Amino acid sequence: MIKITVYQNAKNEYVGFLTEGHAGYAPAGEDIVCAAASMLVINTINSIEAFTQDEASVTADDESGKIDYRFLHSPSKEAALLFSAMVLGLQNMAEDEEYRKYIDLRFREV
């Protein structure tokens, strides 16, 4: 199961996330759930880096599926929009009847 914790501050802004694990939907290399979640997360990180001036810390471990992403300051309007799009995609996956048992999406105030 992919465990995703989305971090929010007291202003309800998204300020980071932690992903851990693999979906286990199918064998490695054929797992569409893992691929979809990975694309949402990695594309968001790359888009924030390419299209905004926001700074973040990122640590990753491919084997465990761990990605820890944290904004260093409050996110810009552009970064917040990109992050919200990622969360929407992950929520849609987590609510889908076929895929929900492979994704645990949580929100935590930091």
N, CA and C of each residue as an Amber inpcrd file, in Angstrom:
protein
   330
   0.8380000  -1.1820000   0.0000000   0.0000000   0.0000000   0.0000000
   0.8810000   1.2420000   0.0000000   0.4720000   2.2230000  -0.7750000
   1.1550000   3.5160000  -0.7750000   0.5200000   4.3560000   0.3260000
   1.3490000   4.8200000   1.2420000   0.8730000   5.7010000   2.3100000
   1.3510000   7.1090000   1.9950000   0.4020000   8.0270000   1.9010000
   0.7270000   9.4170000   1.5850000   0.1680000  10.3040000   2.6780000
   1.0450000  11.0640000   3.3060000   0.6270000  12.0380000   4.3100000
   0.8820000  13.4170000   3.7300000  -0.1690000  14.2070000   3.6180000
  -0.0630000  15.5740000   3.1130000  -0.0550000  16.4950000   4.3270000
   0.9520000  17.3530000   4.3990000   1.0990000  18.2630000   5.5290000
   0.4740000  19.6130000   5.2130000  -0.2680000  20.1350000   6.1980000
  -0.8920000  21.4520000   6.0810000  -0.5050000  22.2730000   7.3040000
  -0.3610000  23.5890000   7.1010000  -0.0750000  24.4630000   8.2350000
  -1.3750000  24.9730000   8.8450000  -1.2730000  25.8360000   9.8320000
  -2.4480000  26.3580000  10.5360000  -3.3480000  27.1850000   9.6210000
  -2.7880000  27.6960000   8.5130000  -3.5800000  28.4590000   7.5410000
  -4.2300000  27.5450000   6.5050000  -4.1010000  26.2350000   6.6920000
  -4.6550000  25.2220000   5.7910000  -3.9420000  25.1680000   4.4370000
  -2.7330000  25.6990000   4.3760000  -1.9320000  25.6220000   3.1610000
  -1.2130000  24.2800000   3.1360000  -1.0880000  23.7020000   1.9510000
  -0.2720000  22.5080000   1.8060000   1.1920000  22.9220000   1.8910000
   1.9420000  22.2680000   2.7690000   3.3390000  22.6570000   2.9590000
   4.3150000  21.4990000   2.7540000   3.8020000  20.3370000   2.3720000
   4.6750000  19.2140000   2.1020000   3.9200000  17.9030000   2.0970000
   4.6640000  16.8320000   1.8570000   4.0620000  15.5010000   1.8910000
   5.1380000  14.4540000   2.1180000   4.6870000  13.2830000   2.5400000
   5.5430000  12.1210000   2.6970000   4.8500000  10.9400000   2.0330000
   5.5210000  10.2880000   1.1000000   4.9940000   9.0560000   0.5050000
   5.8790000   7.9110000   0.9730000   5.2400000   6.7700000   1.2060000
   5.9770000   5.5820000   1.6140000   5.3020000   4.3510000   1.0340000
   6.1100000   3.3930000   0.6210000   5.5910000   2.1110000   0.1940000
   5.2810000   2.0230000  -1.2820000   4.8420000   0.8340000  -1.6450000
   4.4550000   0.5300000  -3.0160000   3.0340000  -0.0190000  -2.9990000
   2.3120000   0.1800000  -4.0690000   0.8970000  -0.1780000  -4.0970000
   0.6590000  -1.6750000  -3.9420000   1.4000000  -2.4810000  -4.6500000
   1.1600000  -3.9160000  -4.6060000  -0.0230000  -4.3490000  -5.4520000
  -0.4350000  -3.4910000  -6.3630000  -1.5560000  -3.7950000  -7.2650000
  -1.1620000  -4.8630000  -8.2790000   0.0930000  -4.8080000  -8.7230000
   0.6080000  -5.7390000  -9.7320000   2.1160000  -5.8530000  -9.5240000
   2.7680000  -6.7960000 -10.2070000   4.2280000  -6.9190000 -10.0750000
   4.9430000  -5.6200000 -10.4760000   6.1170000  -5.4290000  -9.9110000
   6.9360000  -4.2520000 -10.2390000   7.0930000  -4.1410000 -11.7490000
   6.9440000  -2.9440000 -12.2560000   7.0250000  -2.7010000 -13.6870000
   5.6910000  -2.8040000 -14.4010000   4.6910000  -3.3560000 -13.7220000
   3.3540000  -3.4900000 -14.2990000   2.2830000  -2.8510000 -13.4200000
   2.6990000  -2.2450000 -12.3340000   1.7700000  -1.7040000 -11.3410000
   1.2830000  -0.3110000 -11.7530000   0.0780000  -0.2470000 -12.3040000
  -0.4570000   1.0300000 -12.7930000  -0.8010000   1.9820000 -11.6570000
  -1.1340000   1.4630000 -10.4900000  -1.4490000   2.3300000  -9.3540000
  -0.1800000   3.0320000  -8.8790000   0.8880000   2.2740000  -8.7390000
   2.1750000   2.8560000  -8.3420000   2.6500000   3.8660000  -9.3890000
   2.5020000   3.5140000 -10.6400000   2.9340000   4.4030000 -11.7200000
   2.1410000   5.7100000 -11.7130000   0.8410000   5.6130000 -11.5310000
  -0.0010000   6.8160000 -11.5370000   0.3320000   7.7270000 -10.3540000
   0.4420000   7.1490000  -9.1630000   0.7680000   7.9510000  -7.9860000
   2.1520000   8.5690000  -8.1250000   3.1000000   7.7910000  -8.6220000
   4.4600000   8.3030000  -8.8120000   4.4820000   9.4640000  -9.7990000
   3.7580000   9.3390000 -10.8820000   3.7170000  10.4120000 -11.8800000
   3.1130000  11.6890000 -11.3010000   2.0380000  11.5570000 -10.5460000
   1.4370000  12.7420000  -9.9220000   2.4410000  13.4340000  -9.0070000
   3.0980000  12.6650000  -8.1590000   4.0330000  13.2170000  -7.1810000
   5.2670000  13.7980000  -7.8660000   5.8870000  13.0330000  -8.7310000
   7.1320000  13.4920000  -9.3700000   6.8780000  14.6630000 -10.3040000
   5.7710000  14.6300000 -11.0420000   5.4480000  15.7540000 -11.9210000
   5.1940000  17.0250000 -11.1130000   4.5740000  16.8950000  -9.9660000
   4.3310000  18.0670000  -9.1240000   5.6480000  18.6520000  -8.6260000
   6.5340000  17.8020000  -8.1430000   7.8430000  18.2830000  -7.6870000
   8.5780000  18.9820000  -8.8310000   8.6200000  18.3470000  -9.9950000
   9.3100000  18.9320000 -11.1470000   8.6510000  20.2270000 -11.6070000
   7.3270000  20.2830000 -11.5860000   6.6050000  21.4860000 -12.0260000
   6.8420000  22.6520000 -11.0780000   6.8310000  22.3900000  -9.7830000
   7.0960000  23.4610000  -8.8160000   8.5110000  23.9860000  -9.0150000
   9.4460000  23.0760000  -9.2370000  10.8310000  23.4870000  -9.4620000
  10.9830000  24.2870000 -10.7590000  10.2900000  23.8740000 -11.8230000
  10.4420000  24.5190000 -13.1310000   9.6760000  25.8330000 -13.2620000
   8.5180000  25.9140000 -12.6300000   7.6200000  27.0430000 -12.8880000
   7.4630000  28.0320000 -11.7410000   8.1320000  27.7780000 -10.6170000
   8.0290000  28.7170000  -9.4970000   9.4200000  29.0050000  -8.9420000
   9.4770000  29.9310000  -8.0410000  10.7260000  30.2540000  -7.3470000
  10.7690000  29.6140000  -5.9620000   9.7610000  28.7950000  -5.6450000
   9.6660000  28.1840000  -4.3240000  10.8400000  27.2500000  -4.0660000
  11.2960000  27.2440000  -2.8350000  12.3790000  26.3550000  -2.4310000
  11.8070000  25.2590000  -1.5420000  12.3400000  24.0640000  -1.7060000
  11.8580000  22.9330000  -0.9210000  13.0060000  21.9830000  -0.6380000
  12.8220000  21.1620000   0.3780000  13.7670000  20.0710000   0.6240000
  13.0990000  18.7850000   0.1540000  13.8870000  17.9300000  -0.4730000
  13.3790000  16.6620000  -0.9870000  14.3740000  15.5650000  -0.6400000
  13.8680000  14.4920000  -0.0590000  14.6690000  13.2920000   0.1050000
  13.8580000  12.1370000  -0.4590000  14.5580000  11.1980000  -1.0690000
  13.8550000  10.0800000  -1.7040000  14.6610000   8.7980000  -1.5800000
  13.9290000   7.7000000  -1.5310000  14.5240000   6.3680000  -1.5330000
  13.6630000   5.4980000  -2.4350000  14.1750000   5.1610000  -3.6150000
  13.4030000   4.4090000  -4.6080000  12.9340000   3.0550000  -4.0990000
  13.7990000   2.3720000  -3.3670000  13.4380000   1.0250000  -2.9350000
  12.2330000   0.9960000  -2.0050000  12.1870000   1.9280000  -1.0700000
  11.0730000   1.9430000  -0.1200000   9.8930000   2.7490000  -0.6480000
  10.1100000   3.4990000  -1.7270000   9.0520000   4.3520000  -2.2520000
   8.8750000   5.6250000  -1.4490000   9.8660000   5.9510000  -0.6430000
   9.7630000   7.1190000   0.2290000  10.1800000   8.3980000  -0.4980000
   9.3200000   9.3920000  -0.4310000   9.6450000  10.7410000  -0.8900000
   9.1460000  11.6910000   0.1860000  10.0540000  12.4800000   0.7350000
   9.7060000  13.4730000   1.7470000   9.9660000  14.8410000   1.1340000
   8.8980000  15.6120000   0.9520000   8.9670000  16.9150000   0.2770000
   8.4220000  17.9740000   1.2210000   9.1750000  19.0300000   1.4520000
   8.7380000  20.1140000   2.3460000   9.1320000  21.4670000   1.7630000
   8.1550000  22.3670000   1.7010000   8.4640000  23.7390000   1.3220000
   9.3000000  24.3640000   2.4320000  10.2800000  25.1850000   2.0610000
  11.1040000  25.8630000   3.0570000  10.4160000  27.1170000   3.5870000
   9.4750000  27.6530000   2.8070000   8.6970000  28.8400000   3.1960000
   7.2630000  28.6050000   2.7660000   6.3690000  29.5130000   3.1100000
   4.9880000  29.3770000   2.6440000   4.9800000  29.2900000   1.1270000
   4.1750000  28.3880000   0.5650000   4.1630000  28.2380000  -0.8930000
   3.5630000  29.4440000  -1.6020000   4.1070000  29.7230000  -2.7880000
   3.5470000  30.7840000  -3.6280000   2.1750000  30.3360000  -4.1390000
   1.4550000  31.2740000  -4.7350000   0.1430000  30.9640000  -5.3160000
   0.2740000  29.8810000  -6.3930000   1.3160000  29.9860000  -7.2070000
   1.5240000  29.0270000  -8.2890000   1.8440000  27.6280000  -7.7400000
   2.7320000  27.5850000  -6.7530000   3.0900000  26.2950000  -6.1490000
   1.8860000  25.6790000  -5.4470000   1.0910000  26.5080000  -4.7920000
  -0.1080000  26.0140000  -4.1050000  -1.0820000  25.3910000  -5.0960000
  -1.2300000  26.0070000  -6.2610000  -2.1230000  25.4640000  -7.2920000
  -1.6040000  24.1170000  -7.8060000  -0.3190000  24.0370000  -8.0970000
   0.2610000  22.7750000  -8.5640000   0.1070000  21.6780000  -7.5090000
   0.3460000  22.0310000  -6.2630000   0.2230000  21.0700000  -5.1690000
  -1.2300000  20.6120000  -5.0150000  -2.1640000  21.5570000  -5.1310000
  -3.5880000  21.2160000  -5.0350000  -4.0090000  20.2720000  -6.1470000
  -3.4550000  20.4460000  -7.3360000  -3.7660000  19.5500000  -8.4550000
  -3.2750000  18.1390000  -8.1500000  -2.1010000  18.0180000  -7.5330000
  -1.5940000  16.7030000  -7.1520000  -2.5170000  16.0580000  -6.1220000
  -2.9100000  16.8250000  -5.1160000  -3.7850000  16.2970000  -4.0680000
  -5.1160000  15.8420000  -4.6610000  -5.6620000  16.6140000  -5.5930000
  -6.9150000  16.2300000  -6.2470000  -6.7600000  14.8850000  -6.9580000
  -5.6860000  14.7100000  -7.6970000  -5.4430000  13.4480000  -8.3890000
  -5.3040000  12.2880000  -7.4160000  -4.5670000  12.4970000  -6.3260000
  -4.4050000  11.4390000  -5.3250000  -5.7230000  11.1250000  -4.6240000
  -6.5310000  12.1600000  -4.3450000  -7.8450000  11.9320000  -3.7340000
  -8.7340000  11.1190000  -4.6640000  -8.7150000  11.4450000  -5.9400000
  -9.5220000  10.6870000  -6.9010000  -9.1000000   9.2230000  -6.9300000
  -7.8190000   8.9690000  -6.8870000  -7.3400000   7.5870000  -6.8500000
  -7.7710000   6.9000000  -5.5590000  -7.6080000   7.5900000  -4.4300000
  -7.9200000   7.0010000  -3.1270000  -9.4140000   6.7400000  -2.9520000
 -10.2520000   7.4510000  -3.6960000 -11.6990000   7.2760000  -3.5990000
 -12.2410000   6.2950000  -4.6310000 -11.4380000   5.9290000  -5.6150000
 -11.8700000   5.0160000  -6.6600000 -12.0530000   3.6180000  -6.0770000
 -13.1700000   3.0000000  -6.3780000 -13.5060000   1.6920000  -5.8120000
 -12.4370000   0.6350000  -6.0890000 -11.8590000   0.6620000  -7.2690000
 -10.8740000  -0.3590000  -7.6310000  -9.5120000  -0.1310000  -6.9810000
  -9.1440000   1.1280000  -6.7350000  -7.7910000   1.4400000  -6.2880000
  -7.6730000   1.8440000  -4.8250000  -8.7680000   2.1250000  -4.1400000
  -8.6930000   2.6860000  -2.7910000  -7.9740000   1.7990000  -1.7820000
  -7.9730000   0.4920000  -1.9960000  -7.2800000  -0.3740000  -1.0380000
  -5.7630000  -0.3610000  -1.2280000  -5.2900000   0.3530000  -2.2340000
  -3.8600000   0.4370000  -2.4980000  -3.2530000   1.7840000  -2.1250000
  -4.1110000   2.7280000  -1.7200000  -3.6350000   4.0750000  -1.3950000
  -4.2600000   4.5280000  -0.0820000  -3.4130000   4.9300000   0.8430000
  -3.8620000   5.4890000   2.1200000  -3.4420000   6.9530000   2.1180000
  -4.3950000   7.8450000   1.9180000  -4.1370000   9.2870000   1.8400000
  -4.6290000   9.9410000   3.1210000  -3.7130000  10.6360000   3.7990000
  -4.0490000  11.3040000   5.0520000  -3.5550000  12.7490000   5.0200000
  -4.1690000  13.5470000   5.8600000  -3.7890000  14.9490000   5.9980000
  -3.4050000  15.1970000   7.4480000  -2.3330000  15.9670000   7.6430000
  -1.8590000  16.2380000   9.0010000  -1.4120000  17.6800000   9.1230000
  -1.8430000  18.3130000  10.1990000  -1.4090000  19.6830000  10.4570000
  -0.0310000  19.6630000  11.0980000   0.8310000  20.5510000  10.6100000
   2.1930000  20.6590000  11.1660000   2.4510000  22.0620000  11.6660000
